[in-house]
PDB file of C-alpha atoms in Angstrom:
ATOM      1  CA  MET Q 276       0.007  -0.021  -0.004  1.00 69.00           C
ATOM      2  CA  ARG Q 277       1.385   3.393  -0.985  1.00 83.00           C
ATOM      3  CA  PRO Q 278       1.435   5.700   2.068  1.00 90.00           C
ATOM      4  CA  ASP Q 279      -0.784   8.722   2.171  1.00 95.00           C
ATOM      5  CA  VAL Q 280       1.488  11.604   2.790  1.00 97.00           C
ATOM      6  CA  GLN Q 281      -0.242  14.879   3.812  1.00 97.00           C
ATOM      7  CA  GLN Q 282       1.712  17.997   3.912  1.00 98.00           C
ATOM      8  CA  VAL Q 283       0.600  20.000   7.103  1.00 98.00           C
ATOM      9  CA  THR Q 284       3.145  22.850   6.893  1.00 98.00           C
ATOM     10  CA  ASP Q 285       6.161  23.621   4.666  1.00 96.00           C
ATOM     11  CA  THR Q 286       8.313  21.310   6.791  1.00 97.00           C
ATOM     12  CA  THR Q 287       5.822  18.982   8.546  1.00 98.00           C
ATOM     13  CA  TYR Q 288       4.188  15.959   6.972  1.00 98.00           C
ATOM     14  CA  LEU Q 289       1.527  13.419   8.442  1.00 98.00           C
ATOM     15  CA  VAL Q 290       1.819  10.014   6.883  1.00 98.00           C
ATOM     16  CA  HIS Q 291      -1.022   7.444   7.014  1.00 97.00           C
ATOM     17  CA  GLY Q 292       0.177   3.846   6.892  1.00 94.00           C
ATOM     18  CA  HIS Q 293      -1.728   0.542   7.792  1.00 90.00           C
ATOM     19  CA  ASN Q 294      -4.146   2.111  10.242  1.00 93.00           C
ATOM     20  CA  THR Q 295      -1.514   4.127  12.054  1.00 97.00           C
ATOM     21  CA  ASN Q 296       0.478   7.270  11.425  1.00 98.00           C
ATOM     22  CA  TRP Q 297       3.934   8.694  11.587  1.00 98.00           C
ATOM     23  CA  VAL Q 298       5.261  12.286  11.101  1.00 98.00           C
ATOM     24  CA  ILE Q 299       8.186  13.633   9.160  1.00 98.00           C
ATOM     25  CA  LEU Q 300       9.785  16.891  10.316  1.00 98.00           C
ATOM     26  CA  LYS Q 301      12.191  18.519   7.636  1.00 97.00           C
ATOM     27  CA  ASP Q 302      14.924  20.964   8.011  1.00 96.00           C
ATOM     28  CA  GLY Q 303      16.785  21.356   4.754  1.00 93.00           C
ATOM     29  CA  ASP Q 304      17.987  17.808   3.813  1.00 88.00           C
ATOM     30  CA  ALA Q 305      17.757  16.461   7.344  1.00 96.00           C
ATOM     31  CA  VAL Q 306      14.582  14.967   8.816  1.00 98.00           C
ATOM     32  CA  THR Q 307      13.106  13.878  12.150  1.00 98.00           C
ATOM     33  CA  LEU Q 308      10.908  10.795  11.862  1.00 98.00           C
ATOM     34  CA  VAL Q 309       8.364  10.545  14.788  1.00 98.00           C
ATOM     35  CA  ASP Q 310       7.122   6.850  14.978  1.00 98.00           C
ATOM     36  CA  THR Q 311       7.650   4.229  12.314  1.00 98.00           C
ATOM     37  CA  GLY Q 312       4.266   2.285  11.905  1.00 97.00           C
ATOM     38  CA  TYR Q 313       3.926  -1.413  12.089  1.00 97.00           C
ATOM     39  CA  PRO Q 314       6.666  -3.793  10.955  1.00 97.00           C
ATOM     40  CA  GLY Q 315       4.723  -4.218   7.666  1.00 95.00           C
ATOM     41  CA  ASP Q 316       4.851  -0.523   7.155  1.00 96.00           C
ATOM     42  CA  ARG Q 317       8.642  -0.587   6.468  1.00 96.00           C
ATOM     43  CA  GLN Q 318       8.378   0.055   2.701  1.00 96.00           C
ATOM     44  CA  GLY Q 319       5.736   2.628   3.291  1.00 97.00           C
ATOM     45  CA  VAL Q 320       8.147   4.555   5.736  1.00 98.00           C
ATOM     46  CA  LEU Q 321      10.950   4.457   3.053  1.00 97.00           C
ATOM     47  CA  ASP Q 322       8.546   5.535   0.442  1.00 97.00           C
ATOM     48  CA  SER Q 323       7.151   8.468   2.508  1.00 97.00           C
ATOM     49  CA  LEU Q 324      10.619   9.767   2.992  1.00 97.00           C
ATOM     50  CA  ALA Q 325      11.311   9.626  -0.781  1.00 96.00           C
ATOM     51  CA  GLN Q 326       8.027  11.444  -1.377  1.00 96.00           C
ATOM     52  CA  VAL Q 327       9.055  14.437   0.735  1.00 96.00           C
ATOM     53  CA  GLY Q 328      12.534  14.593  -0.964  1.00 95.00           C
ATOM     54  CA  SER Q 329      14.542  12.675   1.787  1.00 96.00           C
ATOM     55  CA  SER Q 330      15.894   9.291   2.504  1.00 97.00           C
ATOM     56  CA  PRO Q 331      16.590   6.968   5.462  1.00 97.00           C
ATOM     57  CA  GLU Q 332      20.249   8.172   5.446  1.00 98.00           C
ATOM     58  CA  ALA Q 333      18.930  11.856   6.112  1.00 98.00           C
ATOM     59  CA  VAL Q 334      16.952  10.869   9.233  1.00 98.00           C
ATOM     60  CA  ALA Q 335      18.739  12.534  12.165  1.00 98.00           C
ATOM     61  CA  ALA Q 336      16.774  10.550  14.742  1.00 98.00           C
ATOM     62  CA  VAL Q 337      13.577   8.550  15.207  1.00 98.00           C
ATOM     63  CA  LEU Q 338      11.427   9.798  18.136  1.00 98.00           C
ATOM     64  CA  ILE Q 339       8.976   7.365  19.457  1.00 98.00           C
ATOM     65  CA  THR Q 340       5.773   8.287  21.272  1.00 98.00           C
ATOM     66  CA  HIS Q 341       5.540   4.993  22.912  1.00 98.00           C
ATOM     67  CA  ALA Q 342       6.932   1.364  22.155  1.00 98.00           C
ATOM     68  CA  HIS Q 343       3.732  -0.408  20.775  1.00 98.00           C
ATOM     69  CA  ASN Q 344       4.427  -2.426  17.591  1.00 96.00           C
ATOM     70  CA  ASP Q 345       2.317  -0.046  15.447  1.00 97.00           C
ATOM     71  CA  HIS Q 346       4.711   2.909  16.335  1.00 98.00           C
ATOM     72  CA  VAL Q 347       8.122   1.371  16.712  1.00 98.00           C
ATOM     73  CA  GLY Q 348       7.800  -1.026  13.739  1.00 96.00           C
ATOM     74  CA  SER Q 349      10.863   0.005  11.637  1.00 97.00           C
ATOM     75  CA  ALA Q 350      12.896   1.775  14.401  1.00 98.00           C
ATOM     76  CA  GLU Q 351      15.334  -0.953  14.945  1.00 98.00           C
ATOM     77  CA  HIS Q 352      15.781  -1.432  11.146  1.00 98.00           C
ATOM     78  CA  LEU Q 353      16.697   2.253  10.817  1.00 98.00           C
ATOM     79  CA  ARG Q 354      19.001   2.106  13.844  1.00 98.00           C
ATOM     80  CA  ALA Q 355      20.764  -1.039  12.721  1.00 98.00           C
ATOM     81  CA  THR Q 356      20.988  -0.307   9.098  1.00 97.00           C
ATOM     82  CA  TYR Q 357      21.741   3.469   9.160  1.00 97.00           C
ATOM     83  CA  GLY Q 358      22.937   4.046  12.754  1.00 97.00           C
ATOM     84  CA  THR Q 359      19.926   6.327  13.473  1.00 98.00           C
ATOM     85  CA  PRO Q 360      19.430   6.983  17.118  1.00 98.00           C
ATOM     86  CA  VAL Q 361      16.104   6.004  18.326  1.00 98.00           C
ATOM     87  CA  TYR Q 362      15.028   8.315  21.330  1.00 98.00           C
ATOM     88  CA  LEU Q 363      12.147   7.997  23.785  1.00 98.00           C
ATOM     89  CA  HIS Q 364      11.148   8.949  27.459  1.00 98.00           C
ATOM     90  CA  PRO Q 365      13.486   7.220  30.003  1.00 97.00           C
ATOM     91  CA  LEU Q 366      10.593   5.306  31.341  1.00 98.00           C
ATOM     92  CA  GLU Q 367       9.910   3.993  27.780  1.00 98.00           C
ATOM     93  CA  VAL Q 368      13.330   2.748  26.927  1.00 98.00           C
ATOM     94  CA  PRO Q 369      12.995  -0.651  28.796  1.00 98.00           C
ATOM     95  CA  HIS Q 370       9.543  -1.153  27.106  1.00 98.00           C
ATOM     96  CA  ALA Q 371      11.195  -0.609  23.717  1.00 98.00           C
ATOM     97  CA  ARG Q 372      13.793  -3.163  24.557  1.00 98.00           C
ATOM     98  CA  ARG Q 373      10.911  -5.493  25.542  1.00 98.00           C
ATOM     99  CA  GLU Q 374      11.873  -5.989  29.157  1.00 97.00           C
ATOM    100  CA  PHE Q 375       8.155  -5.822  29.665  1.00 97.00           C
ATOM    101  CA  LEU Q 376       5.033  -5.127  27.508  1.00 95.00           C
ATOM    102  CA  GLN Q 377       2.289  -2.698  28.244  1.00 97.00           C
ATOM    103  CA  GLN Q 378      -0.325  -3.364  25.723  1.00 93.00           C
ATOM    104  CA  ALA Q 379      -3.613  -5.055  25.090  1.00 93.00           C
ATOM    105  CA  THR Q 380      -3.404  -8.895  25.529  1.00 91.00           C
ATOM    106  CA  ILE Q 381      -5.119 -11.460  23.473  1.00 91.00           C
ATOM    107  CA  GLY Q 382      -7.541 -11.789  26.256  1.00 94.00           C
ATOM    108  CA  ASP Q 383      -8.379  -8.213  26.239  1.00 95.00           C
ATOM    109  CA  VAL Q 384      -9.145  -8.525  22.419  1.00 93.00           C
ATOM    110  CA  VAL Q 385     -11.239 -11.530  22.801  1.00 94.00           C
ATOM    111  CA  ARG Q 386     -13.299  -9.889  25.607  1.00 96.00           C
ATOM    112  CA  ASN Q 387     -13.869  -6.917  23.387  1.00 95.00           C
ATOM    113  CA  ALA Q 388     -14.590  -8.808  20.288  1.00 95.00           C
ATOM    114  CA  TRP Q 389     -18.102  -7.741  20.330  1.00 95.00           C
ATOM    115  CA  ARG Q 390     -17.222  -4.148  19.705  1.00 95.00           C
ATOM    116  CA  PRO Q 391     -17.671  -3.055  16.016  1.00 94.00           C
ATOM    117  CA  GLY Q 392     -14.381  -3.336  14.064  1.00 96.00           C
ATOM    118  CA  VAL Q 393     -12.277  -5.125  16.645  1.00 96.00           C
ATOM    119  CA  VAL Q 394     -12.217  -8.515  14.930  1.00 96.00           C
ATOM    120  CA  PRO Q 395     -11.198  -7.050  11.496  1.00 94.00           C
ATOM    121  CA  TRP Q 396      -8.681  -4.832  13.256  1.00 95.00           C
ATOM    122  CA  ALA Q 397      -7.118  -7.793  15.049  1.00 95.00           C
ATOM    123  CA  VAL Q 398      -6.797  -9.740  11.786  1.00 95.00           C
ATOM    124  CA  HIS Q 399      -5.118  -6.778  10.263  1.00 94.00           C
ATOM    125  CA  VAL Q 400      -2.766  -6.443  13.171  1.00 94.00           C
ATOM    126  CA  ILE Q 401      -1.511  -9.969  12.656  1.00 95.00           C
ATOM    127  CA  ARG Q 402      -1.086  -9.498   9.002  1.00 94.00           C
ATOM    128  CA  VAL Q 403       1.202  -6.327   9.382  1.00 95.00           C
ATOM    129  CA  GLY Q 404       3.448  -7.679  12.123  1.00 94.00           C
ATOM    130  CA  GLY Q 405       1.730  -6.120  15.230  1.00 93.00           C
ATOM    131  CA  THR Q 406       2.133  -9.273  17.201  1.00 92.00           C
ATOM    132  CA  GLU Q 407       5.787  -9.904  16.420  1.00 93.00           C
ATOM    133  CA  HIS Q 408       8.505  -9.711  18.865  1.00 94.00           C
ATOM    134  CA  ASN Q 409      10.051  -6.431  17.618  1.00 94.00           C
ATOM    135  CA  PRO Q 410      12.477  -4.892  20.200  1.00 97.00           C
ATOM    136  CA  VAL Q 411      14.759  -1.937  19.707  1.00 98.00           C
ATOM    137  CA  SER Q 412      18.069  -3.278  20.884  1.00 97.00           C
ATOM    138  CA  ALA Q 413      19.682   0.144  21.788  1.00 98.00           C
ATOM    139  CA  PRO Q 414      16.959   2.708  22.470  1.00 98.00           C
ATOM    140  CA  GLU Q 415      18.251   5.946  24.155  1.00 98.00           C
ATOM    141  CA  PRO Q 416      16.548   8.381  26.380  1.00 98.00           C
ATOM    142  CA  PHE Q 417      16.173  11.920  25.183  1.00 97.00           C
ATOM    143  CA  PRO Q 418      19.602  13.651  25.085  1.00 92.00           C
ATOM    144  CA  ALA Q 419      18.192  16.806  26.708  1.00 87.00           C
ATOM    145  CA  GLU Q 420      15.281  18.521  28.299  1.00 85.00           C
ATOM    146  CA  GLY Q 421      13.190  21.080  26.406  1.00 88.00           C
ATOM    147  CA  PRO Q 422      13.477  21.484  22.689  1.00 96.00           C
ATOM    148  CA  LEU Q 423      15.486  18.693  21.178  1.00 97.00           C
ATOM    149  CA  ASP Q 424      18.426  19.778  18.765  1.00 96.00           C
ATOM    150  CA  LEU Q 425      16.818  17.946  15.811  1.00 98.00           C
ATOM    151  CA  PRO Q 426      14.737  18.916  12.756  1.00 98.00           C
ATOM    152  CA  GLY Q 427      11.537  20.509  13.862  1.00 97.00           C
ATOM    153  CA  ARG Q 428      12.918  21.255  17.419  1.00 97.00           C
ATOM    154  CA  PRO Q 429      10.225  19.151  18.985  1.00 98.00           C
ATOM    155  CA  VAL Q 430       9.590  19.334  22.648  1.00 98.00           C
ATOM    156  CA  PRO Q 431       8.776  16.001  24.326  1.00 98.00           C
ATOM    157  CA  VAL Q 432       5.938  16.212  26.864  1.00 98.00           C
ATOM    158  CA  HIS Q 433       5.527  13.251  29.169  1.00 98.00           C
ATOM    159  CA  THR Q 434       1.936  12.067  28.954  1.00 98.00           C
ATOM    160  CA  PRO Q 435       1.693   8.690  30.809  1.00 98.00           C
ATOM    161  CA  GLY Q 436      -1.286   6.285  30.761  1.00 98.00           C
ATOM    162  CA  HIS Q 437      -1.461   4.558  27.395  1.00 98.00           C
ATOM    163  CA  THR Q 438       2.098   3.357  28.526  1.00 98.00           C
ATOM    164  CA  ASP Q 439       4.193   4.594  31.363  1.00 98.00           C
ATOM    165  CA  GLY Q 440       6.598   6.469  29.123  1.00 98.00           C
ATOM    166  CA  HIS Q 441       4.262   7.787  26.620  1.00 98.00           C
ATOM    167  CA  CYS Q 442       5.119  11.221  25.248  1.00 98.00           C
ATOM    168  CA  VAL Q 443       3.630  13.708  22.797  1.00 98.00           C
ATOM    169  CA  TYR Q 444       5.787  16.039  20.872  1.00 98.00           C
ATOM    170  CA  HIS Q 445       5.089  19.795  20.826  1.00 98.00           C
ATOM    171  CA  LEU Q 446       6.125  22.067  17.942  1.00 98.00           C
ATOM    172  CA  PRO Q 447       5.530  25.517  19.444  1.00 97.00           C
ATOM    173  CA  ASP Q 448       6.573  27.598  16.595  1.00 95.00           C
ATOM    174  CA  SER Q 449       3.966  25.998  14.211  1.00 97.00           C
ATOM    175  CA  GLY Q 450       1.268  25.277  16.973  1.00 98.00           C
ATOM    176  CA  ILE Q 451       1.376  21.481  16.320  1.00 98.00           C
ATOM    177  CA  VAL Q 452       1.057  18.734  18.866  1.00 98.00           C
ATOM    178  CA  ILE Q 453       2.037  15.151  17.781  1.00 98.00           C
ATOM    179  CA  SER Q 454      -0.093  13.269  20.020  1.00 98.00           C
ATOM    180  CA  GLY Q 455       0.579   9.541  19.515  1.00 98.00           C
ATOM    181  CA  ASP Q 456      -2.169   7.451  21.260  1.00 98.00           C
ATOM    182  CA  ALA Q 457      -2.683   9.909  24.137  1.00 98.00           C
ATOM    183  CA  LEU Q 458      -5.315  11.654  22.006  1.00 98.00           C
ATOM    184  CA  ILE Q 459      -6.553  10.462  18.615  1.00 98.00           C
ATOM    185  CA  SER Q 460      -9.001  11.489  15.909  1.00 98.00           C
ATOM    186  CA  GLY Q 461     -10.153   8.071  14.586  1.00 97.00           C
ATOM    187  CA  HIS Q 462      -9.439   4.413  14.857  1.00 97.00           C
ATOM    188  CA  ALA Q 463     -10.490   1.133  12.918  1.00 95.00           C
ATOM    189  CA  THR Q 464     -12.260   0.103  16.342  1.00 96.00           C
ATOM    190  CA  SER Q 465     -14.192   3.283  16.665  1.00 95.00           C
ATOM    191  CA  ARG Q 466     -17.290   4.583  15.104  1.00 94.00           C
ATOM    192  CA  VAL Q 467     -16.707   8.177  16.383  1.00 94.00           C
ATOM    193  CA  GLU Q 468     -15.019  10.874  14.440  1.00 95.00           C
ATOM    194  CA  GLY Q 469     -12.784  13.552  15.829  1.00 97.00           C
ATOM    195  CA  PRO Q 470     -10.845  13.935  19.116  1.00 98.00           C
ATOM    196  CA  GLN Q 471     -11.277  10.886  21.355  1.00 98.00           C
ATOM    197  CA  LEU Q 472      -9.426   8.409  23.294  1.00 98.00           C
ATOM    198  CA  LEU Q 473      -8.833   4.754  22.392  1.00 98.00           C
ATOM    199  CA  HIS Q 474     -11.078   2.189  24.075  1.00 96.00           C
ATOM    200  CA  ASP Q 475     -10.027   1.532  27.573  1.00 96.00           C
ATOM    201  CA  PHE Q 476      -8.684  -1.949  26.952  1.00 96.00           C
ATOM    202  CA  PHE Q 477      -5.780  -0.425  24.909  1.00 97.00           C
ATOM    203  CA  HIS Q 478      -4.528   1.634  27.708  1.00 97.00           C
ATOM    204  CA  HIS Q 479      -2.243   0.491  30.644  1.00 97.00           C
ATOM    205  CA  ASP Q 480      -3.625   3.026  33.029  1.00 97.00           C
ATOM    206  CA  ARG Q 481      -6.958   4.732  32.049  1.00 96.00           C
ATOM    207  CA  ALA Q 482      -6.823   7.166  34.942  1.00 97.00           C
ATOM    208  CA  ARG Q 483      -3.432   8.507  34.033  1.00 98.00           C
ATOM    209  CA  VAL Q 484      -4.673   8.685  30.371  1.00 98.00           C
ATOM    210  CA  ILE Q 485      -7.418  11.004  31.450  1.00 98.00           C
ATOM    211  CA  GLY Q 486      -5.048  12.939  33.629  1.00 97.00           C
ATOM    212  CA  SER Q 487      -2.644  13.489  30.723  1.00 98.00           C
ATOM    213  CA  LEU Q 488      -5.353  15.217  28.775  1.00 98.00           C
ATOM    214  CA  ASP Q 489      -4.694  18.283  31.224  1.00 98.00           C
ATOM    215  CA  LEU Q 490      -1.087  18.284  29.957  1.00 98.00           C
ATOM    216  CA  ILE Q 491      -1.953  18.231  26.325  1.00 98.00           C
ATOM    217  CA  ALA Q 492      -4.692  20.863  26.824  1.00 98.00           C
ATOM    218  CA  ALA Q 493      -2.061  23.111  28.382  1.00 98.00           C
ATOM    219  CA  LEU Q 494      -0.025  23.112  25.156  1.00 98.00           C
ATOM    220  CA  ASP Q 495      -0.498  25.983  22.809  1.00 97.00           C
ATOM    221  CA  GLY Q 496      -1.539  24.762  19.384  1.00 97.00           C
ATOM    222  CA  ASP Q 497      -4.297  24.572  16.860  1.00 98.00           C
ATOM    223  CA  THR Q 498      -3.229  21.468  14.843  1.00 98.00           C
ATOM    224  CA  LEU Q 499      -3.246  17.817  16.157  1.00 98.00           C
ATOM    225  CA  LEU Q 500      -1.289  15.195  14.513  1.00 98.00           C
ATOM    226  CA  PRO Q 501      -2.483  11.973  16.152  1.00 98.00           C
ATOM    227  CA  GLY Q 502      -1.082   8.441  16.021  1.00 98.00           C
ATOM    228  CA  HIS Q 503      -4.444   7.298  14.561  1.00 98.00           C
ATOM    229  CA  GLY Q 504      -6.941   9.215  12.520  1.00 98.00           C
ATOM    230  CA  PRO Q 505      -6.783  12.365  10.290  1.00 98.00           C
ATOM    231  CA  VAL Q 506      -5.190  15.762  11.007  1.00 98.00           C
ATOM    232  CA  HIS Q 507      -7.549  17.696  13.360  1.00 98.00           C
ATOM    233  CA  ARG Q 508      -7.530  21.325  13.080  1.00 98.00           C
ATOM    234  CA  GLY Q 509      -8.725  23.533  15.962  1.00 97.00           C
ATOM    235  CA  ALA Q 510      -7.577  24.472  19.383  1.00 98.00           C
ATOM    236  CA  VAL Q 511      -5.691  21.523  21.037  1.00 98.00           C
ATOM    237  CA  ARG Q 512      -7.304  22.515  24.348  1.00 98.00           C
ATOM    238  CA  ALA Q 513     -10.748  22.147  22.914  1.00 98.00           C
ATOM    239  CA  ALA Q 514      -9.816  18.811  21.348  1.00 98.00           C
ATOM    240  CA  ALA Q 515      -8.503  17.555  24.600  1.00 98.00           C
ATOM    241  CA  GLU Q 516     -11.599  18.613  26.406  1.00 98.00           C
ATOM    242  CA  LEU Q 517     -13.893  17.034  23.963  1.00 98.00           C
ATOM    243  CA  ALA Q 518     -11.950  13.803  24.233  1.00 98.00           C
ATOM    244  CA  ARG Q 519     -12.501  13.842  28.144  1.00 97.00           C
ATOM    245  CA  GLU Q 520     -16.296  14.367  27.731  1.00 97.00           C
ATOM    246  CA  ARG Q 521     -16.522  11.400  25.366  1.00 97.00           C
ATOM    247  CA  ALA Q 522     -14.605   9.277  27.724  1.00 94.00           C
ATOM    248  CA  ALA Q 523     -16.886  10.244  30.583  1.00 84.00           C
TER     249      ALA Q 523
END
C-alpha cells in the first residue's frame, strides 16, 4: 500500500500507513521521523521519506511516542542499518527493549470482540506484524530536556497512561501537537470521528490517560497530528476537552 503523505506545513508531514500514522519533520536535507508504523509499514516509511525528498540516510533521529509495535515497527531497522538514534522517554526505554510489555493482551481483544471493528482490526494487526517480537536493541533516552536539537525542534511532553513512558511532541513555533495514542482523531475500532481516546482496553492506566489530557490541553496549538486518524485542526485545548467528555 502506498503511504498517504499529507503536507501540514512547509516542513511537516503526517503519513497514514496501515491504520497508524507517523510524522516527518524536515529541516533542509535532514529529517526527524516521529514513530515508524507497524513492521509491515517498512516500505511505506521508506517511500514516504522519498516522497518528501528525503531518504533514510538523512533521518537525524527517530522519536517514538511509545513502544507499541504499530509505532516502533521500523525503528530497529533504521538504527541497525543506518545508525539512526532512537529516542524515547526514559521510562519507555526498557519497554522498547521489551523488558516488559504494556499493551492489550489476546484476552483483552477476545473480551472486546463484540465491539464493531475489533475483529477485522485484530486480523489486520496480525497481517502487518503487530504481534511480532520487535524490540529496539539500543534505544536511548532523550539527550536533553526542552526542545531537542533535531529537525523541527520538537519538545517532548511526558503524557503517561497509554504506557508509562508515553510522550507527545510539541512544535511551539507551528502550533502543532504530535499526540501519539494519548489523543487520537479516529481508529479502526471506533465509530466516532474527531478527538477521542482509544477504547479503555488499549490503555495501561486509564486514570493517567485522562489526567494526561490536562497536560495536552495546556499546550499552545491549533493542529493535532495523532497516532491514529486524520489531522485535526482547531484548538488543542478544545480537542482534549472533547475527548475527556466522550470518555466520561
